[in-house]
Amino acid sequence: MQFLGCVLLGCRYDEKSDQIAELTSDDVHQRLQRVWVRAERRTKVADERITITLHDRGTLEAILPVYVNSIIPATHWLLRGVRILAFMPTLTRKFRSFSNPVYFV
């Protein structure tokens, strides 16, 4: 999945070291070009059925854990409340409903 228009709150992303770091300016956020999310199976689960709902109006929110390299421990970033907000997800995978294909754009 590819997320466009993401904002990183509470820290900054250092491209040279490929890690998150403390903010250096007065800004409380940093715009990210794109975020790629890759699903990876780590354990075998017997049944993992997920209901995907489509809404014409309103919002659909999901919370995903994101693991990023950092010299500073993860507890520091959790206590600071660091998060990535994605406004317009662009999913590259096609989902099918019962009769019509549905594309998330």
C-alpha atoms as an extended CHARMM CRD file, in Angstrom:
* protein
*
       105  EXT
         1         1  MET       CA              0.0000000000        0.0000000000        0.0000000000  PROA      1               0.0000000000
         2         2  GLN       CA              1.1260000000        3.5050000000       -0.6790000000  PROA      2               0.0000000000
         3         3  PHE       CA             -0.0130000000        6.4580000000        1.4270000000  PROA      3               0.0000000000
         4         4  LEU       CA              0.3360000000        9.9410000000       -0.0620000000  PROA      4               0.0000000000
         5         5  GLY       CA             -0.0010000000       13.2560000000        1.7600000000  PROA      5               0.0000000000
         6         6  CYS       CA              1.2770000000       11.9620000000        5.1010000000  PROA      6               0.0000000000
         7         7  VAL       CA              2.3480000000       14.1690000000        7.9860000000  PROA      7               0.0000000000
         8         8  LEU       CA              4.8170000000       13.0850000000       10.6810000000  PROA      8               0.0000000000
         9         9  LEU       CA              3.9250000000       14.6700000000       14.0440000000  PROA      9               0.0000000000
        10        10  GLY       CA              6.3240000000       15.0680000000       16.9780000000  PROA      10              0.0000000000
        11        11  CYS       CA              9.5570000000       14.1420000000       15.2060000000  PROA      11              0.0000000000
        12        12  ARG       CA             11.3240000000       14.4070000000       11.8650000000  PROA      12              0.0000000000
        13        13  TYR       CA             12.5960000000       11.8510000000        9.3740000000  PROA      13              0.0000000000
        14        14  ASP       CA             16.3120000000       12.0760000000        8.6020000000  PROA      14              0.0000000000
        15        15  GLU       CA             16.8610000000       10.7400000000        5.0770000000  PROA      15              0.0000000000
        16        16  LYS       CA             20.6540000000       10.5420000000        5.4450000000  PROA      16              0.0000000000
        17        17  SER       CA             20.5590000000        8.1480000000        8.3950000000  PROA      17              0.0000000000
        18        18  ASP       CA             17.1560000000        6.6190000000        7.4400000000  PROA      18              0.0000000000
        19        19  GLN       CA             15.8980000000        7.1470000000       11.0080000000  PROA      19              0.0000000000
        20        20  ILE       CA             13.4970000000        9.3330000000       12.9290000000  PROA      20              0.0000000000
        21        21  ALA       CA             15.0580000000       12.0320000000       15.0870000000  PROA      21              0.0000000000
        22        22  GLU       CA             14.1600000000       14.9360000000       17.3530000000  PROA      22              0.0000000000
        23        23  LEU       CA             12.7600000000       18.0770000000       15.7600000000  PROA      23              0.0000000000
        24        24  THR       CA             15.3570000000       20.7570000000       15.0850000000  PROA      24              0.0000000000
        25        25  SER       CA             13.0670000000       23.7240000000       14.4290000000  PROA      25              0.0000000000
        26        26  ASP       CA              9.8770000000       25.2020000000       15.8380000000  PROA      26              0.0000000000
        27        27  ASP       CA              7.7420000000       23.0660000000       13.5440000000  PROA      27              0.0000000000
        28        28  VAL       CA              5.7360000000       20.3080000000       15.1820000000  PROA      28              0.0000000000
        29        29  HSD       CA              5.2770000000       18.3210000000       11.9770000000  PROA      29              0.0000000000
        30        30  GLN       CA              7.0460000000       17.2770000000        8.7840000000  PROA      30              0.0000000000
        31        31  ARG       CA              5.3840000000       16.4270000000        5.4800000000  PROA      31              0.0000000000
        32        32  LEU       CA              6.3870000000       13.0570000000        4.0460000000  PROA      32              0.0000000000
        33        33  GLN       CA              6.4500000000       12.4100000000        0.3130000000  PROA      33              0.0000000000
        34        34  ARG       CA              5.0020000000        8.9250000000        0.5540000000  PROA      34              0.0000000000
        35        35  VAL       CA              4.8060000000        6.0300000000        2.9650000000  PROA      35              0.0000000000
        36        36  TRP       CA              4.8510000000        2.4410000000        1.7460000000  PROA      36              0.0000000000
        37        37  VAL       CA              3.2360000000       -0.1470000000        4.0180000000  PROA      37              0.0000000000
        38        38  ARG       CA              4.0410000000       -3.8130000000        3.5290000000  PROA      38              0.0000000000
        39        39  ALA       CA              2.0210000000       -6.4910000000        5.2740000000  PROA      39              0.0000000000
        40        40  GLU       CA              4.1890000000       -9.2450000000        6.6660000000  PROA      40              0.0000000000
        41        41  ARG       CA              3.0420000000      -12.4540000000        8.3460000000  PROA      41              0.0000000000
        42        42  ARG       CA              5.1470000000      -13.1380000000       11.4290000000  PROA      42              0.0000000000
        43        43  THR       CA              3.0220000000      -15.7290000000       13.1880000000  PROA      43              0.0000000000
        44        44  LYS       CA              0.5110000000      -18.2770000000       12.0550000000  PROA      44              0.0000000000
        45        45  VAL       CA             -3.0150000000      -17.2940000000       13.0640000000  PROA      45              0.0000000000
        46        46  ALA       CA             -5.8960000000      -19.7280000000       12.7860000000  PROA      46              0.0000000000
        47        47  ASP       CA             -8.5650000000      -17.2780000000       11.6260000000  PROA      47              0.0000000000
        48        48  GLU       CA             -7.9890000000      -13.6320000000       10.8390000000  PROA      48              0.0000000000
        49        49  ARG       CA            -11.1310000000      -12.4170000000        9.1540000000  PROA      49              0.0000000000
        50        50  ILE       CA            -11.2710000000       -8.6500000000        8.8310000000  PROA      50              0.0000000000
        51        51  THR       CA            -14.3800000000       -6.7460000000        7.8440000000  PROA      51              0.0000000000
        52        52  ILE       CA            -13.6560000000       -3.9570000000        5.3830000000  PROA      52              0.0000000000
        53        53  THR       CA            -16.4630000000       -1.4350000000        5.3190000000  PROA      53              0.0000000000
        54        54  LEU       CA            -17.0520000000        1.1690000000        2.6350000000  PROA      54              0.0000000000
        55        55  HSD       CA            -18.6210000000        4.4880000000        3.5930000000  PROA      55              0.0000000000
        56        56  ASP       CA            -19.9500000000        7.0820000000        1.2010000000  PROA      56              0.0000000000
        57        57  ARG       CA            -19.9900000000        9.7530000000        3.9010000000  PROA      57              0.0000000000
        58        58  GLY       CA            -18.0300000000       10.1980000000        7.0760000000  PROA      58              0.0000000000
        59        59  THR       CA            -14.6170000000        8.8410000000        7.8470000000  PROA      59              0.0000000000
        60        60  LEU       CA            -13.1220000000        5.4120000000        8.2160000000  PROA      60              0.0000000000
        61        61  GLU       CA            -10.2310000000        5.3490000000       10.6450000000  PROA      61              0.0000000000
        62        62  ALA       CA             -7.6630000000        2.6460000000       11.1610000000  PROA      62              0.0000000000
        63        63  ILE       CA             -4.6510000000        2.5230000000       13.4460000000  PROA      63              0.0000000000
        64        64  LEU       CA             -1.5760000000        0.6650000000       12.2390000000  PROA      64              0.0000000000
        65        65  PRO       CA              1.6490000000        0.1860000000       14.1640000000  PROA      65              0.0000000000
        66        66  VAL       CA              4.6220000000        1.4940000000       12.1740000000  PROA      66              0.0000000000
        67        67  TYR       CA              8.1760000000        0.4090000000       12.9640000000  PROA      67              0.0000000000
        68        68  VAL       CA             10.9270000000        2.8630000000       12.0040000000  PROA      68              0.0000000000
        69        69  ASN       CA             14.6510000000        2.7930000000       12.7850000000  PROA      69              0.0000000000
        70        70  SER       CA             15.7920000000        5.0970000000       15.5870000000  PROA      70              0.0000000000
        71        71  ILE       CA             18.7450000000        5.4530000000       17.9430000000  PROA      71              0.0000000000
        72        72  ILE       CA             16.3580000000        6.6510000000       20.6650000000  PROA      72              0.0000000000
        73        73  PRO       CA             14.2380000000        3.8980000000       22.3240000000  PROA      73              0.0000000000
        74        74  ALA       CA             10.6690000000        3.3490000000       21.1250000000  PROA      74              0.0000000000
        75        75  THR       CA              9.2510000000        4.2410000000       24.5620000000  PROA      75              0.0000000000
        76        76  HSD       CA             10.5180000000        7.8080000000       24.0930000000  PROA      76              0.0000000000
        77        77  TRP       CA              8.5130000000        8.2110000000       20.8840000000  PROA      77              0.0000000000
        78        78  LEU       CA              5.4200000000        6.5920000000       22.4280000000  PROA      78              0.0000000000
        79        79  LEU       CA              5.4860000000        8.9560000000       25.4120000000  PROA      79              0.0000000000
        80        80  ARG       CA              6.0070000000       11.9020000000       23.0710000000  PROA      80              0.0000000000
        81        81  GLY       CA              2.9430000000       10.8840000000       21.0570000000  PROA      81              0.0000000000
        82        82  VAL       CA              4.6800000000       10.6360000000       17.6910000000  PROA      82              0.0000000000
        83        83  ARG       CA              2.3690000000        9.5760000000       14.8830000000  PROA      83              0.0000000000
        84        84  ILE       CA              1.9170000000        9.5660000000       11.1270000000  PROA      84              0.0000000000
        85        85  LEU       CA             -1.3370000000       10.9600000000        9.8000000000  PROA      85              0.0000000000
        86        86  ALA       CA             -2.4260000000        9.8260000000        6.3450000000  PROA      86              0.0000000000
        87        87  PHE       CA             -5.1200000000       11.8770000000        4.6630000000  PROA      87              0.0000000000
        88        88  MET       CA             -5.5250000000       10.2060000000        1.2830000000  PROA      88              0.0000000000
        89        89  PRO       CA             -4.4530000000        6.5650000000        1.0580000000  PROA      89              0.0000000000
        90        90  THR       CA             -3.6640000000        5.1900000000       -2.3860000000  PROA      90              0.0000000000
        91        91  LEU       CA             -4.0080000000        1.4310000000       -2.3500000000  PROA      91              0.0000000000
        92        92  THR       CA             -2.3330000000       -0.3850000000       -5.1950000000  PROA      92              0.0000000000
        93        93  ARG       CA             -4.2600000000       -3.5860000000       -4.5820000000  PROA      93              0.0000000000
        94        94  LYS       CA             -7.6910000000       -4.2000000000       -6.0820000000  PROA      94              0.0000000000
        95        95  PHE       CA            -10.4780000000       -5.3540000000       -3.7470000000  PROA      95              0.0000000000
        96        96  ARG       CA            -13.5920000000       -7.0520000000       -5.0780000000  PROA      96              0.0000000000
        97        97  SER       CA            -17.0920000000       -6.8310000000       -3.6640000000  PROA      97              0.0000000000
        98        98  PHE       CA            -19.7390000000       -9.4200000000       -4.4310000000  PROA      98              0.0000000000
        99        99  SER       CA            -20.5680000000       -8.1430000000       -7.9060000000  PROA      99              0.0000000000
       100       100  ASN       CA            -18.4580000000       -5.0890000000       -8.7490000000  PROA      100             0.0000000000
       101       101  PRO       CA            -14.7520000000       -4.4310000000       -8.3460000000  PROA      101             0.0000000000
       102       102  VAL       CA            -13.9810000000       -1.6630000000       -5.8630000000  PROA      102             0.0000000000
       103       103  TYR       CA            -10.8640000000        0.4590000000       -6.1400000000  PROA      103             0.0000000000
       104       104  PHE       CA             -9.5930000000        2.4700000000       -3.1960000000  PROA      104             0.0000000000
       105       105  VAL       CA             -8.1040000000        5.7090000000       -4.4870000000  PROA      105             0.0000000000
